[in-house]
Amino acid sequence: MLIKKLTDLNGLPGNEGEVREFIKNEIKDHVDELYTDRLGSLIAVKNKNAEGRHIGYAAHMDEVGLIVTWIDNDGYLKFESWGVDPRIFPSKIVKIGKNKVTGVIGTKAIHLQEPTERTKALPVDKLYIDIGAKSKEEAEKLVSLGDFVAFDSEFVEFGDHKIKAKALDDRVGCAMLIEMLKSDYPYKMTAVFNVQEEVGLRGSAVTSKLIDCDLILNIEGTVSADMPGLKPHQTVNTQGNGPSISLIDNASIYLRKYVDAMTKVAEAHNIPCQFRRTQNGGTDAGQYHTGKTGTPVIGLAVPCRYIHSPVSVMDKRDYDNLLKLMKAFTEEYCGEKIL
């Protein structure tokens, strides 16, 4: 399964090479042009000489994680992180560096914690990674300062059409782009696999100046908060109700005529969809909106529970329906039946 292969890979911001090489091998026989920019984003063009509308697709390759910043005399590793709630860190298994050295994020046992420490999340400076080393010298034979640290999380299918994996944000988007490039559409299509989205949309800041499309579909794994204890308006998205269409977020205001066109295509093809009911967060769409002379963007996503954690959960039906929607919209937009 493509999404399993992608989520099994590690690709933290600035270290997306493993993901990029996999994608290259998947799409190289299906595109006319394939290149990597200086920051590391991968850009693929299909049917580059086709006339008519030029549609673009964007997703990001990087995932949340950690980086080693210190090795103490007893062989424990200190770290910094981005995009991760520190409350989830204790007891998590991780893989470190290119050799994927196994480690466990630890802290002192609850029996030894002060009463005030038990009532709040421990800060990162109170945590460490244990790789089983006895000394700094022994640890340095296995890992180095600056090594990237990814969560070790097995891909699992369970329950009612559910998948558990790490990095669904945004390997679901990468999978969608691969599928679109493998299609037999005759239209000019550009797919961008961005780096460093999780640290401030940095990859797309570059690629928004390199590509020139008439419209871009930005594909993400987004928040799904359909869980106990929340009121209906707080759920953001509901799993099983189809792909999510964005209206606004912290980086973009999506032009209504394009949103309406997407919903009309969904209705015409009986594809369930829903609106993303929050403006929190931001995506690479924010860079494309303002790139060059401005490019219209539609934000689409698969709703994911427990996002930015080792155990994000998605519904396979939402994934399948998003791919159907992208294909139907591409056919109607590039065939100039809409907009």
mmCIF file of C-alpha atoms in Angstrom:
data_model
loop_
_atom_site.group_PDB
_atom_site.id
_atom_site.type_symbol
_atom_site.label_atom_id
_atom_site.label_comp_id
_atom_site.label_asym_id
_atom_site.label_seq_id
_atom_site.Cartn_x
_atom_site.Cartn_y
_atom_site.Cartn_z
ATOM 1 C CA MET A 1 0.000 0.000 0.000
ATOM 2 C CA LEU A 2 1.467 3.336 -1.054
ATOM 3 C CA ILE A 3 0.549 5.223 2.123
ATOM 4 C CA LYS A 4 2.227 2.518 4.240
ATOM 5 C CA LYS A 5 5.464 2.770 2.254
ATOM 6 C CA LEU A 6 5.475 6.541 2.634
ATOM 7 C CA THR A 7 4.717 6.662 6.364
ATOM 8 C CA ASP A 8 7.353 4.005 7.084
ATOM 9 C CA LEU A 9 9.981 6.462 5.795
ATOM 10 C CA ASN A 10 11.604 9.143 7.931
ATOM 11 C CA GLY A 11 11.817 12.698 6.605
ATOM 12 C CA LEU A 12 12.217 15.516 9.077
ATOM 13 C CA PRO A 13 12.560 19.165 7.995
ATOM 14 C CA GLY A 14 15.900 19.596 6.271
ATOM 15 C CA ASN A 15 16.379 15.842 6.031
ATOM 16 C CA GLU A 16 13.719 14.711 3.555
ATOM 17 C CA GLY A 17 16.091 12.766 1.297
ATOM 18 C CA GLU A 18 14.737 9.301 2.093
ATOM 19 C CA VAL A 19 11.202 10.380 1.166
ATOM 20 C CA ARG A 20 12.350 12.296 -1.894
ATOM 21 C CA GLU A 21 14.275 9.323 -3.338
ATOM 22 C CA PHE A 22 11.299 7.032 -2.852
ATOM 23 C CA ILE A 23 9.000 9.470 -4.649
ATOM 24 C CA LYS A 24 11.498 9.921 -7.488
ATOM 25 C CA ASN A 25 11.545 6.192 -8.116
ATOM 26 C CA GLU A 26 7.759 6.021 -8.040
ATOM 27 C CA ILE A 27 7.142 8.783 -10.589
ATOM 28 C CA LYS A 28 10.224 8.945 -12.839
ATOM 29 C CA ASP A 29 8.617 6.846 -15.584
ATOM 30 C CA HIS A 30 5.395 8.876 -15.552
ATOM 31 C CA VAL A 31 6.663 12.449 -16.008
ATOM 32 C CA ASP A 32 8.482 14.484 -18.640
ATOM 33 C CA GLU A 33 10.541 16.597 -16.278
ATOM 34 C CA LEU A 34 11.816 15.933 -12.775
ATOM 35 C CA TYR A 35 14.155 18.132 -10.766
ATOM 36 C CA THR A 36 15.090 19.186 -7.238
ATOM 37 C CA ASP A 37 15.547 22.800 -6.204
ATOM 38 C CA ARG A 38 18.423 23.986 -4.024
ATOM 39 C CA LEU A 39 16.435 23.639 -0.821
ATOM 40 C CA GLY A 40 15.447 20.052 -1.628
ATOM 41 C CA SER A 41 11.856 20.232 -2.894
ATOM 42 C CA LEU A 42 11.014 17.876 -5.746
ATOM 43 C CA ILE A 43 9.177 19.223 -8.813
ATOM 44 C CA ALA A 44 7.655 16.997 -11.505
ATOM 45 C CA VAL A 45 5.983 18.025 -14.764
ATOM 46 C CA LYS A 46 3.713 15.746 -16.784
ATOM 47 C CA ASN A 47 2.617 16.470 -20.382
ATOM 48 C CA LYS A 48 4.770 19.604 -20.357
ATOM 49 C CA ASN A 49 3.928 20.536 -23.956
ATOM 50 C CA ALA A 50 0.165 20.164 -23.606
ATOM 51 C CA GLU A 51 -1.889 23.222 -24.429
ATOM 52 C CA GLY A 52 -4.711 24.584 -22.325
ATOM 53 C CA ARG A 53 -5.010 24.941 -18.578
ATOM 54 C CA HIS A 54 -2.030 24.038 -16.415
ATOM 55 C CA ILE A 55 -2.994 22.537 -13.056
ATOM 56 C CA GLY A 56 -0.610 22.172 -10.126
ATOM 57 C CA TYR A 57 -0.620 19.952 -7.041
ATOM 58 C CA ALA A 58 1.391 20.522 -3.867
ATOM 59 C CA ALA A 59 2.150 18.478 -0.745
ATOM 60 C CA HIS A 60 5.002 18.435 1.738
ATOM 61 C CA MET A 61 7.428 15.622 2.457
ATOM 62 C CA ASP A 62 8.583 16.573 5.961
ATOM 63 C CA GLU A 63 7.167 15.398 9.276
ATOM 64 C CA VAL A 64 7.383 16.619 12.869
ATOM 65 C CA GLY A 65 10.200 15.311 15.028
ATOM 66 C CA LEU A 66 13.296 16.061 17.068
ATOM 67 C CA ILE A 67 17.003 16.835 16.733
ATOM 68 C CA VAL A 68 19.904 15.829 19.013
ATOM 69 C CA THR A 69 21.486 18.881 20.674
ATOM 70 C CA TRP A 70 23.670 17.394 23.436
ATOM 71 C CA ILE A 71 25.206 14.127 24.639
ATOM 72 C CA ASP A 72 25.935 14.029 28.356
ATOM 73 C CA ASN A 73 28.720 12.159 30.131
ATOM 74 C CA ASP A 74 26.425 9.212 30.906
ATOM 75 C CA GLY A 75 25.441 8.735 27.250
ATOM 76 C CA TYR A 76 21.972 10.299 27.406
ATOM 77 C CA LEU A 77 20.834 12.580 24.585
ATOM 78 C CA LYS A 78 19.197 15.961 24.975
ATOM 79 C CA PHE A 79 17.005 17.234 22.157
ATOM 80 C CA GLU A 80 14.860 20.007 20.740
ATOM 81 C CA SER A 81 11.664 19.505 18.777
ATOM 82 C CA TRP A 82 9.240 21.236 16.441
ATOM 83 C CA GLY A 83 5.525 20.783 15.985
ATOM 84 C CA VAL A 84 5.075 18.249 18.792
ATOM 85 C CA ASP A 85 3.080 18.606 22.012
ATOM 86 C CA PRO A 86 5.640 17.864 24.797
ATOM 87 C CA ARG A 87 3.000 15.968 26.772
ATOM 88 C CA ILE A 88 3.339 13.006 24.394
ATOM 89 C CA PHE A 89 7.116 12.586 24.679
ATOM 90 C CA PRO A 90 7.701 10.351 27.731
ATOM 91 C CA SER A 91 8.114 6.641 26.904
ATOM 92 C CA LYS A 92 8.004 7.079 23.116
ATOM 93 C CA ILE A 93 10.326 4.952 20.988
ATOM 94 C CA VAL A 94 12.381 6.842 18.415
ATOM 95 C CA LYS A 95 14.882 6.204 15.617
ATOM 96 C CA ILE A 96 17.976 8.398 15.484
ATOM 97 C CA GLY A 97 20.161 9.386 12.543
ATOM 98 C CA LYS A 98 20.871 7.672 9.259
ATOM 99 C CA ASN A 99 21.524 4.339 10.995
ATOM 100 C CA LYS A 100 18.153 4.570 12.790
ATOM 101 C CA VAL A 101 19.537 3.864 16.234
ATOM 102 C CA THR A 102 16.747 2.924 18.635
ATOM 103 C CA GLY A 103 16.113 5.135 21.634
ATOM 104 C CA VAL A 104 13.463 5.739 24.291
ATOM 105 C CA ILE A 105 12.412 9.184 25.490
ATOM 106 C CA GLY A 106 12.604 9.115 29.253
ATOM 107 C CA THR A 107 12.455 11.150 32.432
ATOM 108 C CA LYS A 108 12.601 10.347 36.117
ATOM 109 C CA ALA A 109 9.949 7.928 37.368
ATOM 110 C CA ILE A 110 6.670 9.351 38.643
ATOM 111 C CA HIS A 111 7.587 8.018 42.098
ATOM 112 C CA LEU A 112 10.497 10.458 42.190
ATOM 113 C CA GLN A 113 8.716 13.500 40.806
ATOM 114 C CA GLU A 114 7.708 16.419 42.992
ATOM 115 C CA PRO A 115 3.932 16.822 43.443
ATOM 116 C CA THR A 116 3.922 19.915 41.234
ATOM 117 C CA GLU A 117 5.719 18.012 38.445
ATOM 118 C CA ARG A 118 2.948 15.433 38.314
ATOM 119 C CA THR A 119 0.301 18.006 37.481
ATOM 120 C CA LYS A 120 1.790 19.362 34.247
ATOM 121 C CA ALA A 121 3.679 18.299 31.159
ATOM 122 C CA LEU A 122 7.388 18.058 31.759
ATOM 123 C CA PRO A 123 9.357 20.538 29.639
ATOM 124 C CA VAL A 124 11.788 19.250 27.049
ATOM 125 C CA ASP A 125 14.778 20.200 29.212
ATOM 126 C CA LYS A 126 13.611 17.626 31.789
ATOM 127 C CA LEU A 127 13.541 14.832 29.187
ATOM 128 C CA TYR A 128 16.270 12.826 27.486
ATOM 129 C CA ILE A 129 16.715 10.003 24.982
ATOM 130 C CA ASP A 130 18.135 6.743 26.303
ATOM 131 C CA ILE A 131 19.990 4.689 23.665
ATOM 132 C CA GLY A 132 21.435 2.221 26.168
ATOM 133 C CA ALA A 133 24.916 3.760 26.145
ATOM 134 C CA LYS A 134 27.082 3.767 29.267
ATOM 135 C CA SER A 135 29.090 6.890 28.459
ATOM 136 C CA LYS A 136 29.395 9.867 26.132
ATOM 137 C CA GLU A 137 32.157 8.084 24.236
ATOM 138 C CA GLU A 138 29.995 5.019 23.688
ATOM 139 C CA ALA A 139 27.010 7.105 22.590
ATOM 140 C CA GLU A 140 29.145 9.094 20.135
ATOM 141 C CA LYS A 141 29.994 5.881 18.300
ATOM 142 C CA LEU A 142 26.298 5.567 17.435
ATOM 143 C CA VAL A 143 24.899 9.092 17.170
ATOM 144 C CA SER A 144 26.077 12.674 16.654
ATOM 145 C CA LEU A 145 24.934 16.173 17.491
ATOM 146 C CA GLY A 146 22.512 17.319 14.825
ATOM 147 C CA ASP A 147 21.127 13.853 14.125
ATOM 148 C CA PHE A 148 17.436 13.932 13.292
ATOM 149 C CA VAL A 149 15.081 11.884 15.445
ATOM 150 C CA ALA A 150 11.858 10.345 14.121
ATOM 151 C CA PHE A 151 9.136 8.509 15.991
ATOM 152 C CA ASP A 152 9.104 4.729 15.610
ATOM 153 C CA SER A 153 5.483 3.893 14.837
ATOM 154 C CA GLU A 154 4.119 0.861 13.026
ATOM 155 C CA PHE A 155 1.541 1.261 10.260
ATOM 156 C CA VAL A 156 -1.635 -0.532 11.422
ATOM 157 C CA GLU A 157 -5.068 -0.999 9.875
ATOM 158 C CA PHE A 158 -7.772 -1.366 12.518
ATOM 159 C CA GLY A 159 -11.411 -0.809 13.389
ATOM 160 C CA ASP A 160 -13.844 0.636 10.874
ATOM 161 C CA HIS A 161 -11.670 1.560 7.847
ATOM 162 C CA LYS A 162 -9.035 3.182 10.076
ATOM 163 C CA ILE A 163 -5.267 3.466 9.628
ATOM 164 C CA LYS A 164 -2.778 4.375 12.359
ATOM 165 C CA ALA A 165 0.652 5.682 11.365
ATOM 166 C CA LYS A 166 3.106 8.505 11.882
ATOM 167 C CA ALA A 167 3.566 11.305 9.335
ATOM 168 C CA LEU A 168 0.075 11.133 7.807
ATOM 169 C CA ASP A 169 0.663 14.897 7.747
ATOM 170 C CA ASP A 170 1.597 15.020 4.941
ATOM 171 C CA ARG A 171 2.407 11.663 3.393
ATOM 172 C CA VAL A 172 -1.278 11.405 2.492
ATOM 173 C CA GLY A 173 -0.702 14.404 0.241
ATOM 174 C CA CYS A 174 2.444 12.887 -1.241
ATOM 175 C CA ALA A 175 0.527 9.701 -2.016
ATOM 176 C CA MET A 176 -2.212 11.688 -3.787
ATOM 177 C CA LEU A 177 0.310 13.509 -5.972
ATOM 178 C CA ILE A 178 1.992 10.243 -6.931
ATOM 179 C CA GLU A 179 -1.367 8.775 -7.915
ATOM 180 C CA MET A 180 -2.210 11.814 -10.048
ATOM 181 C CA LEU A 181 1.124 11.656 -11.869
ATOM 182 C CA LYS A 182 0.550 7.966 -12.621
ATOM 183 C CA SER A 183 -2.803 8.759 -14.245
ATOM 184 C CA ASP A 184 -3.236 8.951 -18.015
ATOM 185 C CA TYR A 185 -4.671 12.474 -18.202
ATOM 186 C CA PRO A 186 -3.470 14.463 -21.250
ATOM 187 C CA TYR A 187 -3.345 17.790 -19.398
ATOM 188 C CA LYS A 188 -0.270 19.698 -18.294
ATOM 189 C CA MET A 189 0.260 18.869 -14.621
ATOM 190 C CA THR A 190 2.942 20.015 -12.198
ATOM 191 C CA ALA A 191 3.380 18.308 -8.838
ATOM 192 C CA VAL A 192 5.502 19.830 -6.078
ATOM 193 C CA PHE A 193 6.736 17.814 -3.107
ATOM 194 C CA ASN A 194 7.884 20.504 -0.687
ATOM 195 C CA VAL A 195 10.452 20.418 2.084
ATOM 196 C CA GLN A 196 10.325 22.194 5.456
ATOM 197 C CA GLU A 197 6.611 22.950 5.664
ATOM 198 C CA GLU A 198 6.513 22.120 9.363
ATOM 199 C CA VAL A 199 9.026 24.837 10.229
ATOM 200 C CA GLY A 200 7.350 27.757 8.491
ATOM 201 C CA LEU A 201 6.381 26.912 4.882
ATOM 202 C CA ARG A 202 10.008 27.370 3.821
ATOM 203 C CA GLY A 203 10.100 24.949 0.903
ATOM 204 C CA SER A 204 7.046 26.446 -0.746
ATOM 205 C CA ALA A 205 8.495 29.931 -0.319
ATOM 206 C CA VAL A 206 11.012 28.817 -2.946
ATOM 207 C CA THR A 207 8.827 26.653 -5.205
ATOM 208 C CA SER A 208 6.095 29.314 -5.402
ATOM 209 C CA LYS A 209 8.628 31.350 -7.386
ATOM 210 C CA LEU A 210 9.631 28.452 -9.650
ATOM 211 C CA ILE A 211 6.328 27.151 -10.981
ATOM 212 C CA ASP A 212 3.671 28.928 -12.995
ATOM 213 C CA CYS A 213 0.283 27.176 -12.879
ATOM 214 C CA ASP A 214 -3.234 28.434 -13.486
ATOM 215 C CA LEU A 215 -4.496 26.785 -10.291
ATOM 216 C CA ILE A 216 -2.939 24.724 -7.490
ATOM 217 C CA LEU A 217 -4.555 22.047 -5.334
ATOM 218 C CA ASN A 218 -2.703 21.937 -2.011
ATOM 219 C CA ILE A 219 -3.163 18.525 -0.388
ATOM 220 C CA GLU A 220 -2.727 17.972 3.352
ATOM 221 C CA GLY A 221 -3.417 15.794 6.329
ATOM 222 C CA THR A 222 -5.417 18.078 8.624
ATOM 223 C CA VAL A 223 -6.970 18.137 12.071
ATOM 224 C CA SER A 224 -9.914 15.903 12.902
ATOM 225 C CA ALA A 225 -11.257 16.478 16.393
ATOM 226 C CA ASP A 226 -14.320 14.227 16.287
ATOM 227 C CA MET A 227 -13.813 12.804 19.747
ATOM 228 C CA PRO A 228 -15.462 12.772 23.180
ATOM 229 C CA GLY A 229 -15.708 15.979 25.173
ATOM 230 C CA LEU A 230 -16.036 18.411 22.271
ATOM 231 C CA LYS A 231 -19.100 20.247 21.037
ATOM 232 C CA PRO A 232 -20.109 19.673 17.387
ATOM 233 C CA HIS A 233 -18.748 23.032 16.212
ATOM 234 C CA GLN A 234 -15.355 22.202 17.748
ATOM 235 C CA THR A 235 -14.790 18.968 15.846
ATOM 236 C CA VAL A 236 -13.143 20.771 12.865
ATOM 237 C CA ASN A 237 -13.668 17.705 10.639
ATOM 238 C CA THR A 238 -15.474 14.402 11.064
ATOM 239 C CA GLN A 239 -13.828 11.229 9.841
ATOM 240 C CA GLY A 240 -15.809 9.250 7.294
ATOM 241 C CA ASN A 241 -17.580 12.368 5.989
ATOM 242 C CA GLY A 242 -15.195 12.789 3.087
ATOM 243 C CA PRO A 243 -12.242 15.039 2.281
ATOM 244 C CA SER A 244 -11.973 18.458 3.876
ATOM 245 C CA ILE A 245 -12.120 21.727 1.907
ATOM 246 C CA SER A 246 -10.542 24.788 3.516
ATOM 247 C CA LEU A 247 -12.205 28.197 3.654
ATOM 248 C CA ILE A 248 -9.609 30.120 5.675
ATOM 249 C CA ASP A 249 -6.533 29.461 7.803
ATOM 250 C CA ASN A 250 -3.691 31.441 9.330
ATOM 251 C CA ALA A 251 -1.856 31.634 5.996
ATOM 252 C CA SER A 252 -4.640 31.813 3.392
ATOM 253 C CA ILE A 253 -8.093 33.046 2.512
ATOM 254 C CA TYR A 254 -9.333 30.731 -0.230
ATOM 255 C CA LEU A 255 -11.176 32.419 -3.099
ATOM 256 C CA ARG A 256 -14.811 31.451 -2.864
ATOM 257 C CA LYS A 257 -15.415 30.802 -6.555
ATOM 258 C CA TYR A 258 -12.795 28.042 -6.523
ATOM 259 C CA VAL A 259 -14.177 26.547 -3.301
ATOM 260 C CA ASP A 260 -17.659 26.573 -4.806
ATOM 261 C CA ALA A 261 -16.388 24.943 -8.001
ATOM 262 C CA MET A 262 -14.833 22.125 -5.968
ATOM 263 C CA THR A 263 -18.025 21.498 -3.996
ATOM 264 C CA LYS A 264 -20.081 21.476 -7.205
ATOM 265 C CA VAL A 265 -17.785 18.835 -8.688
ATOM 266 C CA ALA A 266 -18.133 16.769 -5.525
ATOM 267 C CA GLU A 267 -21.926 16.993 -5.690
ATOM 268 C CA ALA A 268 -22.026 16.133 -9.395
ATOM 269 C CA HIS A 269 -19.946 12.995 -8.819
ATOM 270 C CA ASN A 270 -21.610 11.995 -5.514
ATOM 271 C CA ILE A 271 -18.358 12.373 -3.594
ATOM 272 C CA PRO A 272 -18.865 13.283 0.090
ATOM 273 C CA CYS A 273 -16.915 16.289 1.331
ATOM 274 C CA GLN A 274 -16.934 18.761 4.219
ATOM 275 C CA PHE A 275 -15.595 22.191 5.160
ATOM 276 C CA ARG A 276 -12.691 22.588 7.576
ATOM 277 C CA ARG A 277 -14.274 24.384 10.520
ATOM 278 C CA THR A 278 -11.359 26.362 11.952
ATOM 279 C CA GLN A 279 -8.808 28.898 10.811
ATOM 280 C CA ASN A 280 -6.019 27.551 13.042
ATOM 281 C CA GLY A 281 -2.845 26.372 11.355
ATOM 282 C CA GLY A 282 -1.483 27.185 7.936
ATOM 283 C CA THR A 283 -0.277 25.333 4.863
ATOM 284 C CA ASP A 284 1.916 25.817 1.812
ATOM 285 C CA ALA A 285 -1.131 27.303 0.108
ATOM 286 C CA GLY A 286 -0.225 30.563 1.835
ATOM 287 C CA GLN A 287 2.953 30.822 -0.213
ATOM 288 C CA TYR A 288 1.304 29.959 -3.539
ATOM 289 C CA HIS A 289 -1.436 32.545 -3.076
ATOM 290 C CA THR A 290 1.199 35.270 -3.100
ATOM 291 C CA GLY A 291 3.813 33.666 -5.361
ATOM 292 C CA LYS A 292 4.704 35.479 -8.590
ATOM 293 C CA THR A 293 1.591 37.433 -9.600
ATOM 294 C CA GLY A 294 -0.620 35.321 -7.327
ATOM 295 C CA THR A 295 -1.946 31.823 -8.001
ATOM 296 C CA PRO A 296 -5.415 30.616 -6.983
ATOM 297 C CA VAL A 297 -5.222 27.699 -4.539
ATOM 298 C CA ILE A 298 -7.763 25.200 -3.255
ATOM 299 C CA GLY A 299 -6.938 23.552 0.071
ATOM 300 C CA LEU A 300 -7.930 19.882 0.324
ATOM 301 C CA ALA A 301 -7.132 17.427 3.091
ATOM 302 C CA VAL A 302 -7.700 14.058 4.699
ATOM 303 C CA PRO A 303 -8.938 14.543 8.303
ATOM 304 C CA CYS A 304 -6.500 12.960 10.787
ATOM 305 C CA ARG A 305 -6.975 12.436 14.513
ATOM 306 C CA TYR A 306 -4.030 12.920 16.910
ATOM 307 C CA ILE A 307 -2.094 14.857 14.277
ATOM 308 C CA HIS A 308 1.569 15.730 14.938
ATOM 309 C CA SER A 309 2.005 12.603 17.022
ATOM 310 C CA PRO A 310 3.352 9.070 16.439
ATOM 311 C CA VAL A 311 -0.174 7.648 16.265
ATOM 312 C CA SER A 312 -2.184 9.767 13.856
ATOM 313 C CA VAL A 313 -5.363 8.091 12.604
ATOM 314 C CA MET A 314 -7.215 8.483 9.302
ATOM 315 C CA ASP A 315 -10.221 6.882 7.612
ATOM 316 C CA LYS A 316 -9.412 5.065 4.351
ATOM 317 C CA ARG A 317 -12.744 6.171 2.882
ATOM 318 C CA ASP A 318 -11.732 9.838 3.213
ATOM 319 C CA TYR A 319 -8.440 9.053 1.513
ATOM 320 C CA ASP A 320 -10.163 7.244 -1.364
ATOM 321 C CA ASN A 321 -12.766 9.965 -1.772
ATOM 322 C CA LEU A 322 -10.139 12.703 -1.883
ATOM 323 C CA LEU A 323 -8.383 10.918 -4.733
ATOM 324 C CA LYS A 324 -11.722 10.582 -6.565
ATOM 325 C CA LEU A 325 -12.407 14.281 -6.044
ATOM 326 C CA MET A 326 -8.979 15.324 -7.329
ATOM 327 C CA LYS A 327 -9.410 13.231 -10.455
ATOM 328 C CA ALA A 328 -12.935 14.490 -11.139
ATOM 329 C CA PHE A 329 -11.957 18.111 -10.578
ATOM 330 C CA THR A 330 -8.846 17.807 -12.766
ATOM 331 C CA GLU A 331 -10.952 16.409 -15.619
ATOM 332 C CA GLU A 332 -13.542 19.168 -15.395
ATOM 333 C CA TYR A 333 -11.151 22.055 -14.760
ATOM 334 C CA CYS A 334 -8.557 21.143 -17.378
ATOM 335 C CA GLY A 335 -11.330 20.181 -19.778
ATOM 336 C CA GLU A 336 -12.645 23.729 -19.253
ATOM 337 C CA LYS A 337 -16.075 22.546 -18.148
ATOM 338 C CA ILE A 338 -15.888 24.722 -15.005
ATOM 339 C CA LEU A 339 -14.389 28.107 -14.088
#
